[in-house]
Amino acid sequence: NDYGMNSDFFNINRFGRYLVTDIRNAIARYGISLLVMASISIAGYLLAGFFSMFLGQGWYSMNLVGRITLFVISAVVILISSPSKIYGFFTDKKEGSSFLTMPVSTMERTVSMVIVCCIAVPLAFLAIYLSLDQIVCLLDRSCGESIIMAVNDGQYYLSNVMGKMYSEIGSVMPDFEDIKAFSNPWLYYDDMAGSLLIFLLGALWFKSSKPAKTIGFMILFSIVLSMLLTPILTHGVLERFQEAANSGMSPEELMDSFPLITWMVKHAVLTDTLSDTFVNVLLFVLIWLRVKKMEH
């Protein structure tokens, strides 16, 4: 599906122009839906308040737990629905064919898709949702903390807890990696991006019921992977570990017997980042191949 300028691998100027167009198209396809989901905090707050007044109980200010619950539900809906709403047309013969004949390369299309789905949409949602939540909490002090403040407080608390864990484990493993980084919310960005990439791949692959089929495939894939890995882990690693532990080995000798597992435990943050990066790169390549090989 490469024609003319499309044969170039990546041109930064052309990509910049295309990205702007792609973002505009994404706003046209999903902008209203995103605004609705990002405004659920206001809608939920007003609905709860007016319903309470209707029952004669006075104004009810939705607390932090209720607002976080709405936030999580909205975020999950955005994660599942945005890729198929923005790029679901790809499998349509008319729109998809027109999209593939645009004078940009496959790599430029793929990178633009990833930026829109994994950066632009999440950041726009977070900015709108958290700003509205902050405004509500400033206007109505009885709501308690805003979500932003709660995250900051939670990060501070987790950092202290993990700092104590680090000190205790560090006495056994001197080179144990400081796990306080796990309290940083941005560490989990790559997990969210990976989920969005999965639903983007599903939107480009399935012709109908894209989110449902993607979820179904993920469940099936997890079952198959579990069936394959469980015997290996049970009869390989766990049995060896139990035998070594029952032999009276010291903790140092036990760690030396399982160098890879010991390294992963000592470098938990790095291991998590590397594994997520590997999965995301693999998903990116699969999306690129799907775009490149697509024929209507």
CSV table of C-alpha atoms in Angstrom, one decimal:
chain,number,residue,atom,x,y,z
A,1,ASN,CA,0.0,0.0,0.0
A,2,ASP,CA,3.0,2.4,-0.5
A,3,TYR,CA,2.6,4.9,-3.3
A,4,GLY,CA,4.8,7.8,-4.3
A,5,MET,CA,6.0,9.7,-1.2
A,6,ASN,CA,4.7,6.8,0.7
A,7,SER,CA,7.8,4.8,-0.2
A,8,ASP,CA,10.0,7.0,2.1
A,9,PHE,CA,10.4,5.4,5.5
A,10,PHE,CA,10.0,8.6,7.6
A,11,ASN,CA,10.0,12.3,6.8
A,12,ILE,CA,9.8,14.5,9.8
A,13,ASN,CA,8.2,17.5,8.0
A,14,ARG,CA,5.6,15.4,6.3
A,15,PHE,CA,4.9,13.5,9.5
A,16,GLY,CA,4.4,16.8,11.4
A,17,ARG,CA,1.7,17.9,8.9
A,18,TYR,CA,0.1,14.5,8.9
A,19,LEU,CA,0.0,14.3,12.7
A,20,VAL,CA,-1.8,17.6,12.9
A,21,THR,CA,-4.4,16.3,10.4
A,22,ASP,CA,-4.7,13.0,12.3
A,23,ILE,CA,-5.3,14.8,15.6
A,24,ARG,CA,-8.0,16.9,14.0
A,25,ASN,CA,-9.7,13.8,12.6
A,26,ALA,CA,-9.4,12.2,16.1
A,27,ILE,CA,-11.1,15.2,17.6
A,28,ALA,CA,-13.9,15.0,15.0
A,29,ARG,CA,-14.4,11.3,15.7
A,30,TYR,CA,-14.0,11.1,19.4
A,31,GLY,CA,-13.8,14.6,20.8
A,32,ILE,CA,-17.4,14.7,22.1
A,33,SER,CA,-17.2,11.3,23.6
A,34,LEU,CA,-14.0,12.3,25.4
A,35,LEU,CA,-15.6,15.5,26.7
A,36,VAL,CA,-18.6,13.5,28.0
A,37,MET,CA,-16.4,10.9,29.8
A,38,ALA,CA,-14.1,13.6,31.2
A,39,SER,CA,-17.2,15.6,32.5
A,40,ILE,CA,-18.6,12.6,34.5
A,41,SER,CA,-17.1,14.1,37.7
A,42,ILE,CA,-19.3,17.2,37.3
A,43,ALA,CA,-22.4,15.1,36.2
A,44,GLY,CA,-22.0,12.7,39.1
A,45,TYR,CA,-21.5,15.5,41.6
A,46,LEU,CA,-24.6,17.4,40.5
A,47,LEU,CA,-26.7,14.2,40.2
A,48,ALA,CA,-25.8,13.1,43.7
A,49,GLY,CA,-26.4,16.5,45.1
A,50,PHE,CA,-29.8,17.1,43.5
A,51,PHE,CA,-31.0,13.6,44.2
A,52,SER,CA,-30.2,14.1,47.9
A,53,MET,CA,-32.1,17.4,47.9
A,54,PHE,CA,-35.0,15.7,46.2
A,55,LEU,CA,-35.2,13.2,49.1
A,56,GLY,CA,-35.1,16.1,51.5
A,57,GLN,CA,-31.7,15.3,52.9
A,58,GLY,CA,-30.0,18.5,51.8
A,59,TRP,CA,-27.1,18.9,49.4
A,60,TYR,CA,-24.8,15.8,49.3
A,61,SER,CA,-21.2,16.5,48.3
A,62,MET,CA,-19.7,13.4,46.6
A,63,ASN,CA,-16.6,12.3,48.6
A,64,LEU,CA,-13.2,11.2,47.3
A,65,VAL,CA,-14.1,7.5,47.1
A,66,GLY,CA,-17.1,8.2,44.9
A,67,ARG,CA,-15.2,10.6,42.6
A,68,ILE,CA,-12.2,8.1,42.3
A,69,THR,CA,-14.7,5.4,41.4
A,70,LEU,CA,-16.2,7.5,38.6
A,71,PHE,CA,-12.7,8.4,37.4
A,72,VAL,CA,-11.6,4.7,37.2
A,73,ILE,CA,-14.8,3.8,35.3
A,74,SER,CA,-14.4,6.7,32.9
A,75,ALA,CA,-10.7,5.9,32.3
A,76,VAL,CA,-11.5,2.3,31.5
A,77,VAL,CA,-14.2,3.3,29.0
A,78,ILE,CA,-11.7,5.7,27.4
A,79,LEU,CA,-9.0,3.0,27.2
A,80,ILE,CA,-11.4,0.4,25.7
A,81,SER,CA,-13.4,2.7,23.3
A,82,SER,CA,-11.0,5.4,22.0
A,83,PRO,CA,-8.8,3.3,19.6
A,84,SER,CA,-11.8,1.7,17.8
A,85,LYS,CA,-13.7,5.0,17.7
A,86,ILE,CA,-10.8,6.9,16.2
A,87,TYR,CA,-9.2,4.2,13.9
A,88,GLY,CA,-12.0,1.6,13.6
A,89,PHE,CA,-12.7,2.9,10.0
A,90,PHE,CA,-9.4,1.3,9.0
A,91,THR,CA,-11.1,-2.0,8.2
A,92,ASP,CA,-13.9,-0.3,6.2
A,93,LYS,CA,-13.3,-0.8,2.5
A,94,LYS,CA,-14.1,2.7,1.4
A,95,GLU,CA,-12.6,4.8,4.2
A,96,GLY,CA,-9.7,2.4,4.9
A,97,SER,CA,-8.6,2.3,1.3
A,98,SER,CA,-8.7,6.1,1.1
A,99,PHE,CA,-6.6,6.2,4.3
A,100,LEU,CA,-4.0,3.9,2.9
A,101,THR,CA,-3.5,5.9,-0.3
A,102,MET,CA,-2.6,9.1,1.6
A,103,PRO,CA,0.9,10.3,0.7
A,104,VAL,CA,2.6,9.2,4.0
A,105,SER,CA,4.7,6.2,4.9
A,106,THR,CA,3.5,3.2,6.9
A,107,MET,CA,5.8,4.2,9.7
A,108,GLU,CA,4.4,7.7,9.8
A,109,ARG,CA,0.9,6.4,10.0
A,110,THR,CA,1.8,4.0,12.8
A,111,VAL,CA,3.7,6.5,14.9
A,112,SER,CA,0.8,9.0,14.5
A,113,MET,CA,-1.7,6.4,15.6
A,114,VAL,CA,0.4,5.6,18.7
A,115,ILE,CA,0.9,9.3,19.6
A,116,VAL,CA,-2.9,10.0,19.2
A,117,CYS,CA,-4.0,6.9,21.2
A,118,CYS,CA,-1.3,6.7,23.8
A,119,ILE,CA,-0.4,10.3,24.4
A,120,ALA,CA,-2.9,12.8,23.1
A,121,VAL,CA,-6.1,11.1,24.2
A,122,PRO,CA,-5.0,10.1,27.7
A,123,LEU,CA,-3.4,13.5,28.5
A,124,ALA,CA,-6.5,15.3,27.2
A,125,PHE,CA,-8.7,13.1,29.3
A,126,LEU,CA,-6.6,13.5,32.4
A,127,ALA,CA,-6.2,17.3,32.0
A,128,ILE,CA,-10.0,17.9,31.6
A,129,TYR,CA,-11.1,15.4,34.2
A,130,LEU,CA,-8.7,16.3,37.0
A,131,SER,CA,-9.1,20.0,36.3
A,132,LEU,CA,-12.9,19.8,36.7
A,133,ASP,CA,-12.5,17.7,39.8
A,134,GLN,CA,-10.1,20.3,41.3
A,135,ILE,CA,-12.6,23.1,40.5
A,136,VAL,CA,-15.4,21.2,42.2
A,137,CYS,CA,-13.3,20.7,45.3
A,138,LEU,CA,-12.3,24.3,45.4
A,139,LEU,CA,-15.9,25.5,45.2
A,140,ASP,CA,-17.3,22.9,47.6
A,141,ARG,CA,-14.9,22.3,50.5
A,142,SER,CA,-17.1,19.5,51.9
A,143,CYS,CA,-16.0,17.2,49.0
A,144,GLY,CA,-12.7,16.7,50.7
A,145,GLU,CA,-9.5,16.2,48.8
A,146,SER,CA,-9.3,16.5,45.0
A,147,ILE,CA,-8.0,13.5,43.1
A,148,ILE,CA,-4.7,15.3,42.4
A,149,MET,CA,-4.1,16.0,46.0
A,150,ALA,CA,-5.1,12.4,47.0
A,151,VAL,CA,-2.6,11.0,44.5
A,152,ASN,CA,0.2,13.3,45.9
A,153,ASP,CA,-0.6,12.2,49.5
A,154,GLY,CA,-0.9,8.6,48.4
A,155,GLN,CA,2.5,8.8,46.7
A,156,TYR,CA,4.1,10.3,49.8
A,157,TYR,CA,2.6,7.5,52.0
A,158,LEU,CA,3.7,4.7,49.6
A,159,SER,CA,7.1,6.2,49.3
A,160,ASN,CA,7.6,6.0,53.1
A,161,VAL,CA,6.2,2.5,53.3
A,162,MET,CA,8.4,1.3,50.4
A,163,GLY,CA,11.4,3.1,51.9
A,164,LYS,CA,11.0,1.0,55.0
A,165,MET,CA,10.7,-2.2,52.9
A,166,TYR,CA,13.8,-1.2,51.0
A,167,SER,CA,15.7,-0.8,54.3
A,168,GLU,CA,14.6,-4.2,55.5
A,169,ILE,CA,15.2,-6.1,52.3
A,170,GLY,CA,18.4,-4.2,51.7
A,171,SER,CA,19.9,-5.7,54.8
A,172,VAL,CA,19.5,-9.1,53.2
A,173,MET,CA,20.2,-8.0,49.6
A,174,PRO,CA,22.8,-5.2,49.8
A,175,ASP,CA,22.4,-4.2,46.1
A,176,PHE,CA,18.6,-4.3,46.2
A,177,GLU,CA,17.1,-1.6,43.9
A,178,ASP,CA,15.3,1.2,45.7
A,179,ILE,CA,11.6,0.3,45.2
A,180,LYS,CA,10.3,3.7,46.1
A,181,ALA,CA,10.0,4.3,42.4
A,182,PHE,CA,6.9,2.1,42.5
A,183,SER,CA,5.1,4.9,44.2
A,184,ASN,CA,5.5,7.2,41.2
A,185,PRO,CA,2.3,7.1,39.2
A,186,TRP,CA,4.2,7.8,35.9
A,187,LEU,CA,5.9,4.4,36.3
A,188,TYR,CA,2.6,2.8,35.3
A,189,TYR,CA,2.2,4.9,32.2
A,190,ASP,CA,3.7,2.2,30.0
A,191,ASP,CA,1.2,-0.3,31.3
A,192,MET,CA,-1.7,2.0,30.3
A,193,ALA,CA,0.0,2.6,26.9
A,194,GLY,CA,0.3,-1.2,26.4
A,195,SER,CA,-3.4,-1.6,27.0
A,196,LEU,CA,-4.2,1.1,24.5
A,197,LEU,CA,-1.9,-0.5,22.0
A,198,ILE,CA,-3.7,-3.8,22.4
A,199,PHE,CA,-7.1,-2.2,21.7
A,200,LEU,CA,-5.6,-0.2,18.8
A,201,LEU,CA,-4.3,-3.5,17.3
A,202,GLY,CA,-7.8,-5.0,17.8
A,203,ALA,CA,-9.4,-1.9,16.1
A,204,LEU,CA,-7.2,-2.4,13.1
A,205,TRP,CA,-7.6,-6.2,13.0
A,206,PHE,CA,-11.3,-7.0,13.7
A,207,LYS,CA,-14.0,-5.8,11.3
A,208,SER,CA,-16.8,-5.6,13.9
A,209,SER,CA,-17.4,-5.6,17.6
A,210,LYS,CA,-13.8,-4.5,18.0
A,211,PRO,CA,-13.5,-3.9,21.7
A,212,ALA,CA,-15.5,-7.0,22.6
A,213,LYS,CA,-13.5,-9.3,20.3
A,214,THR,CA,-10.2,-7.8,21.6
A,215,ILE,CA,-11.2,-8.5,25.2
A,216,GLY,CA,-12.3,-12.0,24.2
A,217,PHE,CA,-8.9,-12.6,22.5
A,218,MET,CA,-7.0,-11.3,25.5
A,219,ILE,CA,-8.9,-13.7,27.8
A,220,LEU,CA,-8.3,-16.6,25.4
A,221,PHE,CA,-4.6,-15.7,25.1
A,222,SER,CA,-4.2,-15.5,28.9
A,223,ILE,CA,-5.8,-18.9,29.3
A,224,VAL,CA,-3.5,-20.5,26.7
A,225,LEU,CA,-0.4,-18.8,28.1
A,226,SER,CA,-1.3,-19.9,31.6
A,227,MET,CA,-1.7,-23.5,30.5
A,228,LEU,CA,1.7,-23.4,28.8
A,229,LEU,CA,3.6,-21.7,31.6
A,230,THR,CA,2.1,-23.3,34.7
A,231,PRO,CA,3.6,-26.7,34.2
A,232,ILE,CA,7.0,-25.2,33.4
A,233,LEU,CA,6.9,-23.0,36.6
A,234,THR,CA,5.5,-25.7,38.8
A,235,HIS,CA,7.7,-28.6,37.7
A,236,GLY,CA,10.8,-26.5,37.0
A,237,VAL,CA,11.4,-23.4,39.1
A,238,LEU,CA,9.1,-24.0,42.1
A,239,GLU,CA,10.2,-27.6,42.6
A,240,ARG,CA,13.9,-26.6,42.4
A,241,PHE,CA,13.3,-23.8,44.8
A,242,GLN,CA,11.5,-26.0,47.3
A,243,GLU,CA,14.3,-28.6,47.1
A,244,ALA,CA,17.0,-25.9,47.6
A,245,ALA,CA,15.1,-24.4,50.5
A,246,ASN,CA,14.6,-27.8,52.2
A,247,SER,CA,18.3,-28.6,51.9
A,248,GLY,CA,19.2,-26.1,54.5
A,249,MET,CA,20.8,-23.5,52.2
A,250,SER,CA,21.5,-20.1,53.6
A,251,PRO,CA,19.6,-17.1,52.0
A,252,GLU,CA,22.8,-16.1,50.2
A,253,GLU,CA,23.3,-19.7,48.8
A,254,LEU,CA,19.6,-19.8,47.8
A,255,MET,CA,19.9,-16.6,45.9
A,256,ASP,CA,23.1,-17.8,44.1
A,257,SER,CA,21.2,-20.9,43.0
A,258,PHE,CA,18.7,-18.8,41.1
A,259,PRO,CA,20.7,-15.9,39.6
A,260,LEU,CA,18.1,-14.7,37.1
A,261,ILE,CA,15.2,-14.6,39.6
A,262,THR,CA,17.5,-13.0,42.2
A,263,TRP,CA,18.5,-10.3,39.6
A,264,MET,CA,14.9,-9.6,38.8
A,265,VAL,CA,13.9,-9.3,42.4
A,266,LYS,CA,16.9,-7.0,43.1
A,267,HIS,CA,16.0,-4.8,40.1
A,268,ALA,CA,12.2,-5.0,40.3
A,269,VAL,CA,11.6,-1.5,38.9
A,270,LEU,CA,14.0,-2.1,36.0
A,271,THR,CA,12.5,-5.5,35.3
A,272,ASP,CA,9.0,-4.1,35.2
A,273,THR,CA,10.1,-1.3,32.9
A,274,LEU,CA,12.0,-3.6,30.5
A,275,SER,CA,9.2,-6.2,30.3
A,276,ASP,CA,6.6,-3.5,29.6
A,277,THR,CA,8.9,-1.9,27.0
A,278,PHE,CA,9.4,-5.2,25.3
A,279,VAL,CA,5.7,-5.9,25.1
A,280,ASN,CA,4.9,-2.3,23.8
A,281,VAL,CA,7.6,-2.5,21.1
A,282,LEU,CA,6.2,-5.9,20.0
A,283,LEU,CA,2.7,-4.4,19.9
A,284,PHE,CA,4.0,-1.4,17.9
A,285,VAL,CA,5.7,-3.8,15.4
A,286,LEU,CA,2.4,-5.8,15.0
A,287,ILE,CA,0.4,-2.6,14.4
A,288,TRP,CA,3.0,-1.5,11.8
A,289,LEU,CA,2.8,-4.8,10.1
A,290,ARG,CA,-1.0,-4.7,10.1
A,291,VAL,CA,-1.0,-1.3,8.5
A,292,LYS,CA,1.6,-2.3,6.0
A,293,LYS,CA,0.0,-5.5,4.9
A,294,MET,CA,-3.6,-4.3,5.0
A,295,GLU,CA,-5.6,-5.0,1.8
A,296,HIS,CA,-9.2,-4.2,1.3
